[in-house]
Coordinates of N, CA and C in Angstrom, one line a residue:
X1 N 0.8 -1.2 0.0 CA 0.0 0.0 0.0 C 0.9 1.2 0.0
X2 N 0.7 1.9 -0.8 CA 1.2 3.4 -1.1 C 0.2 4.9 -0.4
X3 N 0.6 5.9 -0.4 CA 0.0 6.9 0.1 C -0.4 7.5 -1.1
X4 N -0.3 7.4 -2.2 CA -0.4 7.9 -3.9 C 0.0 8.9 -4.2
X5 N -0.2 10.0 -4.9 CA 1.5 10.1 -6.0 C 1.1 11.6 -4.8
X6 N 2.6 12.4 -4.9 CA 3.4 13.4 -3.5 C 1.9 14.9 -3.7
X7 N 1.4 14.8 -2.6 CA 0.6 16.2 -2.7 C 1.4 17.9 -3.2
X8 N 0.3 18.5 -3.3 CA 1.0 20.1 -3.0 C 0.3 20.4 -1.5
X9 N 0.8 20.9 -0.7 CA 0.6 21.2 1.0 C 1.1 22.6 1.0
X10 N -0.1 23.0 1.3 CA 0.4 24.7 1.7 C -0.2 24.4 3.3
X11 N 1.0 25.9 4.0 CA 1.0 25.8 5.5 C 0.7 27.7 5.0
X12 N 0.6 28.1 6.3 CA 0.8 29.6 6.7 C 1.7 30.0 6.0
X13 N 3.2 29.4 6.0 CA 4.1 30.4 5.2 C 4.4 29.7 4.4
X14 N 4.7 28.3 3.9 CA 5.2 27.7 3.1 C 4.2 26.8 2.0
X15 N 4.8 26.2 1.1 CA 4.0 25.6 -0.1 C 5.2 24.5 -0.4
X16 N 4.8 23.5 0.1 CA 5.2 22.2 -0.3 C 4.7 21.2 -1.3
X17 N 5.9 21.0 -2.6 CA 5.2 20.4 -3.7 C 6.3 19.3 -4.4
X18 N 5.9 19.0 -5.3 CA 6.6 17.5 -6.1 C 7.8 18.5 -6.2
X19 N 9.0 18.0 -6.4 CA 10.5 18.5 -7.1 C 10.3 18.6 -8.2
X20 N 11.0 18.9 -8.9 CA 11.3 19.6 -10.5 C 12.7 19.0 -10.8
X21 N 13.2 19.3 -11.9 CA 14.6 19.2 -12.2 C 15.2 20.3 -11.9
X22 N 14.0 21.9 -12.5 CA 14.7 22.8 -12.2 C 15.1 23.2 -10.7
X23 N 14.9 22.6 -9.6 CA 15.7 22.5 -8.5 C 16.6 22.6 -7.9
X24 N 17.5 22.0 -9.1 CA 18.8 21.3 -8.7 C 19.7 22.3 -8.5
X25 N 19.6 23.5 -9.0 CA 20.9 24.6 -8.4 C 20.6 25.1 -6.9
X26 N 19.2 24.8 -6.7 CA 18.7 25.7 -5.0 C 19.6 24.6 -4.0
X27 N 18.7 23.1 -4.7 CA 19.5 21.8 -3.7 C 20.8 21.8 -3.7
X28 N 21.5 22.0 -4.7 CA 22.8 22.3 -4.9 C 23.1 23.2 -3.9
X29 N 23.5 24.2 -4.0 CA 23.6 25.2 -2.9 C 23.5 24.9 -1.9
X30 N 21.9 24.7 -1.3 CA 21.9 23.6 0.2 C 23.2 22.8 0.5
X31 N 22.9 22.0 -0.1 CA 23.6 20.8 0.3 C 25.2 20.4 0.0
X32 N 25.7 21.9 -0.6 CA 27.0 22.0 -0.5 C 27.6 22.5 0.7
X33 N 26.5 23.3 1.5 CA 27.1 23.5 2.9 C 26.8 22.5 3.7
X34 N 28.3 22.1 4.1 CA 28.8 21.4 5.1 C 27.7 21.2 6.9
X35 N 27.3 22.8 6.6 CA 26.8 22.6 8.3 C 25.2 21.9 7.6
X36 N 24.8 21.8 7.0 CA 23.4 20.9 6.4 C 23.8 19.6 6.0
X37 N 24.3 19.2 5.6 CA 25.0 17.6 4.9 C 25.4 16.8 5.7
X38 N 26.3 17.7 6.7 CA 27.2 16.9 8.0 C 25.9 16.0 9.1
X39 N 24.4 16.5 9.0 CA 23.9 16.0 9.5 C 22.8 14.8 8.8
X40 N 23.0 14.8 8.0 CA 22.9 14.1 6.7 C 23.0 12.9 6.4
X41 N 22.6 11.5 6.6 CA 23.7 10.5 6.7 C 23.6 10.3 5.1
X42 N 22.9 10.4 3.7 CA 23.0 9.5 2.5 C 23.4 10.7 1.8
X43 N 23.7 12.0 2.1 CA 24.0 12.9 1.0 C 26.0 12.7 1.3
X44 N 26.4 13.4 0.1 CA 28.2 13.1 0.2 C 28.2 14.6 0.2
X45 N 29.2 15.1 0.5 CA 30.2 16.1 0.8 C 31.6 15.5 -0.1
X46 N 31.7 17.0 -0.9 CA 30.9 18.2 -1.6 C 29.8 17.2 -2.1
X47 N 29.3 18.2 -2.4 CA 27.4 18.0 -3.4 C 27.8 18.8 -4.5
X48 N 27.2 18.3 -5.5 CA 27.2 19.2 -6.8 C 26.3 19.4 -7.4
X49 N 25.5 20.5 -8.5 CA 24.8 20.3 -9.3 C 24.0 18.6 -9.7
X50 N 25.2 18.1 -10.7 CA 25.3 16.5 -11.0 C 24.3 15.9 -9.9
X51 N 24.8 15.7 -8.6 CA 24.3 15.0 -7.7 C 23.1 15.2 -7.5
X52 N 23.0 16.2 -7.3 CA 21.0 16.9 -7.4 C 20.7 16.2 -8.5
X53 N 20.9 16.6 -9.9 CA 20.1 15.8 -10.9 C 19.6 14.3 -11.0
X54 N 21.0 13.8 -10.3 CA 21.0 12.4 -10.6 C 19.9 11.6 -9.5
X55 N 19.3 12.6 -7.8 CA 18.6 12.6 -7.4 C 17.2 13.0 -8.0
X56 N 17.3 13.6 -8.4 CA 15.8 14.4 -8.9 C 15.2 13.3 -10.4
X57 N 16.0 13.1 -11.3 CA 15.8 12.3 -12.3 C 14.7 11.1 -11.6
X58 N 15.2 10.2 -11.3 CA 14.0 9.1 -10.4 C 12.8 9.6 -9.5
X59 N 13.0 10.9 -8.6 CA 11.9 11.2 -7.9 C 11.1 11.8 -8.7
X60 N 11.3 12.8 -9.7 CA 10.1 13.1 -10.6 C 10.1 12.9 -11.8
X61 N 10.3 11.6 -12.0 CA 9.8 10.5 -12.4 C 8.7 9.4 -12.2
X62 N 8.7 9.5 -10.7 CA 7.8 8.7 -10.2 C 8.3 6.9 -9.7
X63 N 9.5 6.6 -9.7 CA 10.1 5.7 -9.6 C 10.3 5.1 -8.7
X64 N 10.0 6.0 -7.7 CA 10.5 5.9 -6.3 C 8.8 5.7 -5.4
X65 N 8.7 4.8 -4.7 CA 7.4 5.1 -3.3 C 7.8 5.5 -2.8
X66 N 6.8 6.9 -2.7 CA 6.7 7.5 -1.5 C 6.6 9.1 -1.9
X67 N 7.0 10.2 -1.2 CA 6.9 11.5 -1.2 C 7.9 12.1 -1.1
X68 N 8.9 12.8 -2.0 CA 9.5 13.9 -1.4 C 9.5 15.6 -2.2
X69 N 8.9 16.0 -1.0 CA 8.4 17.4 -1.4 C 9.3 18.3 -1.0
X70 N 9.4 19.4 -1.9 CA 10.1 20.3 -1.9 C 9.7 21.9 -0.6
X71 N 10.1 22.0 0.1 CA 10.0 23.2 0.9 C 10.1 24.2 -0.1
X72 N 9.5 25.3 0.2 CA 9.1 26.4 -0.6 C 9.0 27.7 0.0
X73 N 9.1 29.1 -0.1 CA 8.6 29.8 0.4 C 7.8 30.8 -0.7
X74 N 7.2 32.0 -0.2 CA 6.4 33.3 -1.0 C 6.5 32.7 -2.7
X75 N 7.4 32.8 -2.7 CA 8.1 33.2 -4.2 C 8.2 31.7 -4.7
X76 N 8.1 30.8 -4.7 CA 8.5 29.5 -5.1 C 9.6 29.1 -5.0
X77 N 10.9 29.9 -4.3 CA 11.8 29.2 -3.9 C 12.2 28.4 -3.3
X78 N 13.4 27.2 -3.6 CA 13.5 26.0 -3.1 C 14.4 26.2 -1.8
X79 N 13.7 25.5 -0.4 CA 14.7 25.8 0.7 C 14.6 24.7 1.6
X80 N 14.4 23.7 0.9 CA 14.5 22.4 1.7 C 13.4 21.2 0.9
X81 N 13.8 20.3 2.0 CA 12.8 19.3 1.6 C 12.4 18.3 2.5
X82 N 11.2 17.8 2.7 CA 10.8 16.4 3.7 C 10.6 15.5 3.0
X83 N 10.7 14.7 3.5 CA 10.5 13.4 2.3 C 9.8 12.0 3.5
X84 N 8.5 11.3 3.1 CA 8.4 9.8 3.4 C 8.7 9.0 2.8
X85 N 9.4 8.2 2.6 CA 10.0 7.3 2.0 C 9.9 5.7 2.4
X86 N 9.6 4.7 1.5 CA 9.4 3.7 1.8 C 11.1 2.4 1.4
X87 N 11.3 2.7 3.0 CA 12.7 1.8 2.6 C 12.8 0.7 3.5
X88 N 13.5 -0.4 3.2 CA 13.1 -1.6 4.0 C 11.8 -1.9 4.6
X89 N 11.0 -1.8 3.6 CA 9.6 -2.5 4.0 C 8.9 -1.4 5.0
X90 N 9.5 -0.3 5.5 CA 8.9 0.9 6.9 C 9.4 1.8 6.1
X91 N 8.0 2.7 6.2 CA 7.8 4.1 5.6 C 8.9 5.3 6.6
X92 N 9.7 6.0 6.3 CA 10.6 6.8 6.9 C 10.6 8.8 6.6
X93 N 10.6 9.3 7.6 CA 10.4 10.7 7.1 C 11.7 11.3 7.8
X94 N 12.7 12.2 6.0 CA 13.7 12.6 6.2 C 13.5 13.9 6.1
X95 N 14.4 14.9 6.5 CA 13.8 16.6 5.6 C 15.3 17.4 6.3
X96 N 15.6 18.3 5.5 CA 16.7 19.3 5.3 C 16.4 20.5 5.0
X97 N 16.8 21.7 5.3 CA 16.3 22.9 5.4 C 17.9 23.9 5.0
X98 N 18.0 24.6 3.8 CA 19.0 25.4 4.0 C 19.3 26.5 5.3
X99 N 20.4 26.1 5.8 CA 21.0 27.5 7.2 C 20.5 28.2 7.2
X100 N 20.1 29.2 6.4 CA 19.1 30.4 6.6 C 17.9 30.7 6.6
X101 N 17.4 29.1 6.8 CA 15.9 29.8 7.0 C 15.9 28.6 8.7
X102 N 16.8 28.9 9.3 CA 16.8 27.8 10.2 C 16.3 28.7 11.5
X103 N 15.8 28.4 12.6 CA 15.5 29.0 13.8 C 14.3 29.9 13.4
X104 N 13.7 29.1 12.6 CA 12.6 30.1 12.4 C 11.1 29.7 11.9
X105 N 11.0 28.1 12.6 CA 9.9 27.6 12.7 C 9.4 27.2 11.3
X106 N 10.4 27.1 10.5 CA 9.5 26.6 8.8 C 9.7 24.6 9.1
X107 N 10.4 24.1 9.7 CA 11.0 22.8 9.6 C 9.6 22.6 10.1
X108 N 9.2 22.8 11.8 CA 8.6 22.5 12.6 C 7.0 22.3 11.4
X109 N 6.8 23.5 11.0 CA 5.9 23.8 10.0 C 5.3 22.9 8.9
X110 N 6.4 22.1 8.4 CA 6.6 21.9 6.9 C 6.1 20.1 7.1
X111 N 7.2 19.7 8.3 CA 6.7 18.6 8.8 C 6.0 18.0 9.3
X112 N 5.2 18.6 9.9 CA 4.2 18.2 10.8 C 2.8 18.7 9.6
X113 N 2.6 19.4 8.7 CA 1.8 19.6 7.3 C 2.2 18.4 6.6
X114 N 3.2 17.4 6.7 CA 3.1 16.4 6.0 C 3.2 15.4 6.2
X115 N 3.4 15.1 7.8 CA 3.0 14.1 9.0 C 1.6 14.0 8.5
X116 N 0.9 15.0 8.7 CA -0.5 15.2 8.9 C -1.0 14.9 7.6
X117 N -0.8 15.1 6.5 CA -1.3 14.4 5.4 C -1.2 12.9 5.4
X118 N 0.3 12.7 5.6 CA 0.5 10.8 5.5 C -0.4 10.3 6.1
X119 N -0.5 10.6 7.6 CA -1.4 9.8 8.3 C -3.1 9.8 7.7
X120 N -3.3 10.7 7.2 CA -4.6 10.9 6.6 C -4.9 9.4 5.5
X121 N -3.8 9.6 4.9 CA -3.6 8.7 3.7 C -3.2 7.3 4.1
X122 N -2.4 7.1 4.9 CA -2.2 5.9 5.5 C -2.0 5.7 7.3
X123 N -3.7 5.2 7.8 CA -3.4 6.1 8.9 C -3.2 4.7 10.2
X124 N -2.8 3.9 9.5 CA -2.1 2.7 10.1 C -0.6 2.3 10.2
X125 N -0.1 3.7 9.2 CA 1.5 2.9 9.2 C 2.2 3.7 10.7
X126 N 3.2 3.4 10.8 CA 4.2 3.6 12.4 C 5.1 4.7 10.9
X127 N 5.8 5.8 11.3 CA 6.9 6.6 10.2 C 8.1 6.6 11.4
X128 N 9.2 5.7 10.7 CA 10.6 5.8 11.4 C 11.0 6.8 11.2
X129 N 12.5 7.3 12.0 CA 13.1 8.6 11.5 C 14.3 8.3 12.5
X130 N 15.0 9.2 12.5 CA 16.2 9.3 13.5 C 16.9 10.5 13.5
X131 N 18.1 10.9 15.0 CA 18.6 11.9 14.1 C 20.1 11.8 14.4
X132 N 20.9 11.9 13.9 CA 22.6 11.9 14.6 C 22.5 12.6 15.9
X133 N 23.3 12.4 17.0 CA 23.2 12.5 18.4 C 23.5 13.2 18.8
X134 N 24.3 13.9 18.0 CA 25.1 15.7 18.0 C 24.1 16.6 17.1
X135 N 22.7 16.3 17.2 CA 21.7 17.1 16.6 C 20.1 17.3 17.2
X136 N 20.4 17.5 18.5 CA 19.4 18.0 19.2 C 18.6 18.9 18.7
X137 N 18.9 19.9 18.3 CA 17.6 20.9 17.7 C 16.5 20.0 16.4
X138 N 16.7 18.6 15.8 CA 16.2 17.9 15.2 C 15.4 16.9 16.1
X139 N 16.3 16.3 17.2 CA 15.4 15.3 18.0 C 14.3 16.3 18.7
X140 N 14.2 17.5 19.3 CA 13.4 18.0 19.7 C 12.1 18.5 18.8
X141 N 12.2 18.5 17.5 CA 11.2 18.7 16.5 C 10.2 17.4 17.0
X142 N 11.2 16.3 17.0 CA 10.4 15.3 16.3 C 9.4 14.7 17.9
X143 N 10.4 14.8 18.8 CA 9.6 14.9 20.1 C 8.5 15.6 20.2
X144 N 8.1 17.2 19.7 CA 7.4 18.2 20.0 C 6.2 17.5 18.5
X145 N 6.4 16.6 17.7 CA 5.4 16.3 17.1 C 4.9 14.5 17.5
X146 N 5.7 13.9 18.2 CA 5.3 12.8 18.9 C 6.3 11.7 18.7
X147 N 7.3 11.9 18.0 CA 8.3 10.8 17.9 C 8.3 10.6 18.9
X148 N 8.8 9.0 19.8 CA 9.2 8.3 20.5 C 10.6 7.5 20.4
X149 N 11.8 7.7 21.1 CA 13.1 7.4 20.9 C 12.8 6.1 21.2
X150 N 13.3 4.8 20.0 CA 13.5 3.2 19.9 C 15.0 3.1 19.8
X151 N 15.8 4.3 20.6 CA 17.1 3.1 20.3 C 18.3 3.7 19.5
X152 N 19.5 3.6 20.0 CA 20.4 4.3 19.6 C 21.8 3.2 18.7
X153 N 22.2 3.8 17.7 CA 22.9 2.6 16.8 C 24.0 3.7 16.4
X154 N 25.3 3.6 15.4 CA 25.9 4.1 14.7 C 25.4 3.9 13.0
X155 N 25.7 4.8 12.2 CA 25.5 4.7 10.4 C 26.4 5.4 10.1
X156 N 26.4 4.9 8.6 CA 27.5 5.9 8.3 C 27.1 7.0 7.7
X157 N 28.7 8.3 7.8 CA 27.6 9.0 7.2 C 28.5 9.7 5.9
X158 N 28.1 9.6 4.5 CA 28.7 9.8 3.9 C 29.7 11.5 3.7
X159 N 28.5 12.3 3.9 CA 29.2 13.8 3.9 C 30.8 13.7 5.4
X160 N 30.4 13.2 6.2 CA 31.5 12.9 7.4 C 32.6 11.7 7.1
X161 N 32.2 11.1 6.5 CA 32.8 10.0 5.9 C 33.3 8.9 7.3
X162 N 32.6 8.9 7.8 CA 32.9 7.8 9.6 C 31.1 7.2 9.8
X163 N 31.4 6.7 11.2 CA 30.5 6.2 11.4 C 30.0 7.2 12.1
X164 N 28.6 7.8 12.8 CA 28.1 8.4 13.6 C 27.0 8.0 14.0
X165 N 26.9 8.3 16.2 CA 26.2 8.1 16.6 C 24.1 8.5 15.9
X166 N 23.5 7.6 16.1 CA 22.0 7.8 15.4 C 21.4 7.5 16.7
X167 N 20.4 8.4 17.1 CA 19.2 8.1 17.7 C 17.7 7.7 17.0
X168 N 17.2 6.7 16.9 CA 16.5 5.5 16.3 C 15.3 6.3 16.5
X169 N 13.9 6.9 16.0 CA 12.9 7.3 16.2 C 11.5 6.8 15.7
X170 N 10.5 6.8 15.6 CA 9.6 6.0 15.7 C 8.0 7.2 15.6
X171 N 7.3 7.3 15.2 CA 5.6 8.1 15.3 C 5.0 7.1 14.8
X172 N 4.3 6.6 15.9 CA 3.2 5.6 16.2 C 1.8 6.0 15.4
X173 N 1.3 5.4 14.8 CA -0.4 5.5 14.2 C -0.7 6.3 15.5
X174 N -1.3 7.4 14.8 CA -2.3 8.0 16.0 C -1.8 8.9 17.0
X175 N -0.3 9.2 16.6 CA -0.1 9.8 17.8 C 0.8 11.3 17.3
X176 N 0.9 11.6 16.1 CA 0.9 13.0 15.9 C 0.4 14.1 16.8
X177 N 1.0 15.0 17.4 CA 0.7 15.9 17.9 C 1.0 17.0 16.8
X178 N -0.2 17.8 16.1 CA -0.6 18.6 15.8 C -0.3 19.7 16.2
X179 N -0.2 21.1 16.1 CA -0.3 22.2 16.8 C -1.9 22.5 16.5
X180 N -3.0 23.2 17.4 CA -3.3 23.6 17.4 C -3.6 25.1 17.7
X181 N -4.6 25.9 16.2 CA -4.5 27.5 16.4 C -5.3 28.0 17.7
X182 N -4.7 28.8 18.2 CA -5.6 29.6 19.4 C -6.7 30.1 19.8

């Protein structure tokens, strides 16, 4: 069972939609800075153009189960992405945000607008996640939306090129915490 092909999700400030090709210079950019990648376990350091393409070619294509949507802001600019992803048999939700729009409540935003769709769409599955251990401002997102910590492992990580500590994460059917408006 699939959640069917990646929505457009608008929040208050952002518009989350399928990738493009034309992308690849924004994600480029991202994900050549080191302080975004290093947290990163499947992206490499450096990132290039190339590497964006050769990602984006299969995802908007449709090749891939599952979702990964582009962060967006006003203007259609690319400034990250969340992604569910169906890998080893468990649906997984990854997301990256360029440095500059960081501390400023769009991650919190972006993710939990597409928490909240998945579960609509598939509202029996568990969504894994995890985050490297030297990345608290990520484990606290996922706590303040309902993750539950399953367990701490090492991965590797390509942009670091070693192993690094992972804290193992988990959102249970049903247990999304939402924000609610006032």
């Amino acid at each position: 069972m699939t959640p069917g092909p990646a929505p457009v999700i608008g929040t208050a400030r952002l518009s989350l939609r399928p990738h493009r090709l034309s992308d690849a210079d924004a994600m480029a950019e991202t994900l050549s800075d080191f302080a975004v990648t290093r947290m990163l376990s499947r992206v490499p350091a450096p990132y290039h153009r190339q590497d964006a393409l050769d990602w984006l070619v299969p995802v908007t294509s449709g090749a891939l189960p599952g979702w990964n949507l582009a962060i967006t802001n006003g203007d259609d600019a690319h400034i990250g992405m969340v992604s569910v992803e169906l890998r080893h048999g468990r649906w997984h939700l990854g997301y990256w945000l360029n440095r500059y729009y960081w501390r400023r409540g769009y991650m919190s935003e972006a993710v939990e607008a597409v928490l909240e769709r998945f579960s609509r769409r598939m509202p029996d599955m568990p969504v894994h996640s995890g985050v490297f251990a030297d990345n608290p401002a990520s484990l606290r997102l996922q706590e303040k939306l309902g993750f539950r910590m399953t367990g701490c492992s090492e991965i590797y990580s390509f942009a670091r090129n070693t192993m690094v500590a992972h804290v193992e994460t988990v959102l249970q059917p049903g247990a999304l915490q939402v924000a609610r408006a006032a």
